[in-house]
Amino acid sequence: MSVGGQAPLAQSPPLAVYPGSFDPMTNGHLDVARRAARTFSRLVVAVVSNPNKRPMFALDERVEMLRDACADLPNVEVDSFDGLLVDYVRRRGATLIVKGLRIVADFEGEFTMALLNRKLAGHVDTMFLPASVEYAYVSSSSVREIFALGGDISEFVPPSVLRAMARLRGKVS
Ligand code: PNS
């Protein structure tokens, strides 16, 4: 299947899972999803339900924003999961996790998670995509903070997120 004029690599694994909290998704997340979609035949963007955390956006809102932002990527599916990531990956019949790496500080946590996941499920491996330089400094937490302090986040998030955050601001103010 051709995505944005570029076919996936001939021998690429059929399905990769790109998991995250996506609270909210940023243009950096979207960039990783787009590039992974060019590399793998199918990509599932999997939003964790993290029941122990109090996310800014409910699970279904995060899924909806991602679906809107990925609507032009025909080989990308947006789904959600709870429990262990490796169990979800297994249920989906995948063997590969994709994660974005922004800055060196990301590496330690991501590397540990990749090793843990491989320990939990030996057939599941992780591939890292380096963030594009223009998004390397954009994180969900900084977007949340800038938003909470009244700053402009329009350069950092896709339109679906901007609309949802504007609605949130309307509710709060
Ligand atoms: O947006 P994030 O923080 O990069 O996402 C982290 C995520 C969702 C990939 C991670 O928290 C996760 O895998 N959660 C599911 C629970 C799990 O499998 N934990 C063990 C792996 S260390």
mmCIF file of C-alpha atoms in Angstrom, residues 65-170:
data_model
loop_
_atom_site.group_PDB
_atom_site.id
_atom_site.type_symbol
_atom_site.label_atom_id
_atom_site.label_comp_id
_atom_site.label_asym_id
_atom_site.label_seq_id
_atom_site.Cartn_x
_atom_site.Cartn_y
_atom_site.Cartn_z
ATOM 1 C CA MET A 65 -8.066 13.372 18.454
ATOM 2 C CA LEU A 66 -5.590 10.814 17.114
ATOM 3 C CA ARG A 67 -8.134 9.426 14.636
ATOM 4 C CA ASP A 68 -8.780 12.906 13.327
ATOM 5 C CA ALA A 69 -5.067 13.700 13.018
ATOM 6 C CA CYS A 70 -4.266 10.366 11.315
ATOM 7 C CA ALA A 71 -7.295 10.391 9.013
ATOM 8 C CA ASP A 72 -5.115 10.807 5.910
ATOM 9 C CA LEU A 73 -2.970 7.782 6.770
ATOM 10 C CA PRO A 74 -4.836 4.766 5.355
ATOM 11 C CA ASN A 75 -2.625 2.130 6.959
ATOM 12 C CA VAL A 76 -2.897 3.613 10.453
ATOM 13 C CA GLU A 77 -5.444 2.403 12.988
ATOM 14 C CA VAL A 78 -6.026 4.104 16.329
ATOM 15 C CA ASP A 79 -6.989 1.824 19.216
ATOM 16 C CA SER A 80 -6.745 1.784 22.999
ATOM 17 C CA PHE A 81 -5.559 -0.755 25.524
ATOM 18 C CA ASP A 82 -5.255 -1.397 29.213
ATOM 19 C CA GLY A 83 -3.024 -3.840 31.045
ATOM 20 C CA LEU A 84 0.416 -4.817 29.830
ATOM 21 C CA LEU A 85 1.563 -3.459 26.514
ATOM 22 C CA VAL A 86 3.148 -6.777 25.539
ATOM 23 C CA ASP A 87 -0.187 -8.556 26.082
ATOM 24 C CA TYR A 88 -1.883 -6.058 23.797
ATOM 25 C CA VAL A 89 0.873 -6.444 21.200
ATOM 26 C CA ARG A 90 0.427 -10.213 21.363
ATOM 27 C CA ARG A 91 -3.381 -9.941 21.053
ATOM 28 C CA ARG A 92 -2.898 -7.854 17.933
ATOM 29 C CA GLY A 93 -0.585 -10.466 16.417
ATOM 30 C CA ALA A 94 2.295 -7.967 16.294
ATOM 31 C CA THR A 95 5.905 -8.397 17.365
ATOM 32 C CA LEU A 96 7.160 -4.850 17.092
ATOM 33 C CA ILE A 97 6.732 -1.744 19.231
ATOM 34 C CA VAL A 98 7.634 1.667 17.802
ATOM 35 C CA LYS A 99 8.581 4.551 20.072
ATOM 36 C CA GLY A 100 9.812 8.039 19.346
ATOM 37 C CA LEU A 101 12.963 9.351 21.009
ATOM 38 C CA ARG A 102 13.205 13.108 21.362
ATOM 39 C CA ILE A 103 16.178 13.940 23.477
ATOM 40 C CA VAL A 104 18.912 12.007 25.275
ATOM 41 C CA ALA A 105 16.908 12.240 28.511
ATOM 42 C CA ASP A 106 14.191 10.103 26.898
ATOM 43 C CA PHE A 107 16.634 7.335 26.236
ATOM 44 C CA GLU A 108 17.048 5.907 29.712
ATOM 45 C CA GLY A 109 13.347 5.366 30.360
ATOM 46 C CA GLU A 110 12.617 4.133 26.876
ATOM 47 C CA PHE A 111 15.578 1.775 26.865
ATOM 48 C CA THR A 112 14.517 0.316 30.227
ATOM 49 C CA MET A 113 10.965 -0.154 28.989
ATOM 50 C CA ALA A 114 12.184 -1.860 25.825
ATOM 51 C CA LEU A 115 14.335 -4.265 27.859
ATOM 52 C CA LEU A 116 11.493 -4.958 30.302
ATOM 53 C CA ASN A 117 9.064 -5.627 27.489
ATOM 54 C CA ARG A 118 11.488 -8.028 25.850
ATOM 55 C CA LYS A 119 11.971 -9.769 29.190
ATOM 56 C CA LEU A 120 8.192 -10.100 29.551
ATOM 57 C CA ALA A 121 7.718 -11.273 25.982
ATOM 58 C CA GLY A 122 10.861 -12.420 24.213
ATOM 59 C CA HIS A 123 9.336 -12.186 20.763
ATOM 60 C CA VAL A 124 8.385 -8.516 21.149
ATOM 61 C CA ASP A 125 11.042 -6.029 20.130
ATOM 62 C CA THR A 126 11.165 -2.231 20.149
ATOM 63 C CA MET A 127 12.344 0.142 17.459
ATOM 64 C CA PHE A 128 13.099 3.784 18.137
ATOM 65 C CA LEU A 129 12.506 6.582 15.696
ATOM 66 C CA PRO A 130 14.409 9.774 16.440
ATOM 67 C CA ALA A 131 12.187 12.830 16.598
ATOM 68 C CA SER A 132 12.486 15.250 13.724
ATOM 69 C CA VAL A 133 14.577 18.160 14.912
ATOM 70 C CA GLU A 134 11.694 20.658 14.739
ATOM 71 C CA TYR A 135 9.723 18.567 17.255
ATOM 72 C CA ALA A 136 12.531 17.436 19.547
ATOM 73 C CA TYR A 137 11.563 19.917 22.268
ATOM 74 C CA VAL A 138 7.798 19.325 22.133
ATOM 75 C CA SER A 139 6.282 17.074 24.798
ATOM 76 C CA SER A 140 2.738 16.462 26.037
ATOM 77 C CA SER A 141 3.697 17.691 29.493
ATOM 78 C CA SER A 142 5.113 20.986 28.178
ATOM 79 C CA VAL A 143 1.995 21.460 26.019
ATOM 80 C CA ARG A 144 -0.195 20.907 29.102
ATOM 81 C CA GLU A 145 1.858 23.362 31.132
ATOM 82 C CA ILE A 146 1.928 26.088 28.468
ATOM 83 C CA PHE A 147 -1.830 25.650 28.021
ATOM 84 C CA ALA A 148 -2.502 25.801 31.770
ATOM 85 C CA LEU A 149 -0.508 29.034 31.995
ATOM 86 C CA GLY A 150 -2.414 30.626 29.135
ATOM 87 C CA GLY A 151 0.277 30.285 26.444
ATOM 88 C CA ASP A 152 -0.125 29.588 22.735
ATOM 89 C CA ILE A 153 0.197 25.902 21.853
ATOM 90 C CA SER A 154 -0.970 26.152 18.253
ATOM 91 C CA GLU A 155 2.467 25.364 16.814
ATOM 92 C CA PHE A 156 2.866 22.227 18.887
ATOM 93 C CA VAL A 157 -0.328 20.230 18.355
ATOM 94 C CA PRO A 158 -2.557 19.162 15.460
ATOM 95 C CA PRO A 159 -5.841 21.059 14.844
ATOM 96 C CA SER A 160 -7.979 18.348 16.503
ATOM 97 C CA VAL A 161 -6.048 18.824 19.753
ATOM 98 C CA LEU A 162 -6.148 22.596 19.481
ATOM 99 C CA ARG A 163 -9.949 22.463 19.146
ATOM 100 C CA ALA A 164 -10.289 20.094 22.110
ATOM 101 C CA MET A 165 -8.056 22.302 24.241
ATOM 102 C CA ALA A 166 -10.012 25.393 23.257
ATOM 103 C CA ARG A 167 -13.210 23.607 24.345
ATOM 104 C CA LEU A 168 -11.510 22.728 27.629
ATOM 105 C CA ARG A 169 -10.487 26.359 28.125
ATOM 106 C CA GLY A 170 -14.116 27.376 27.504
#
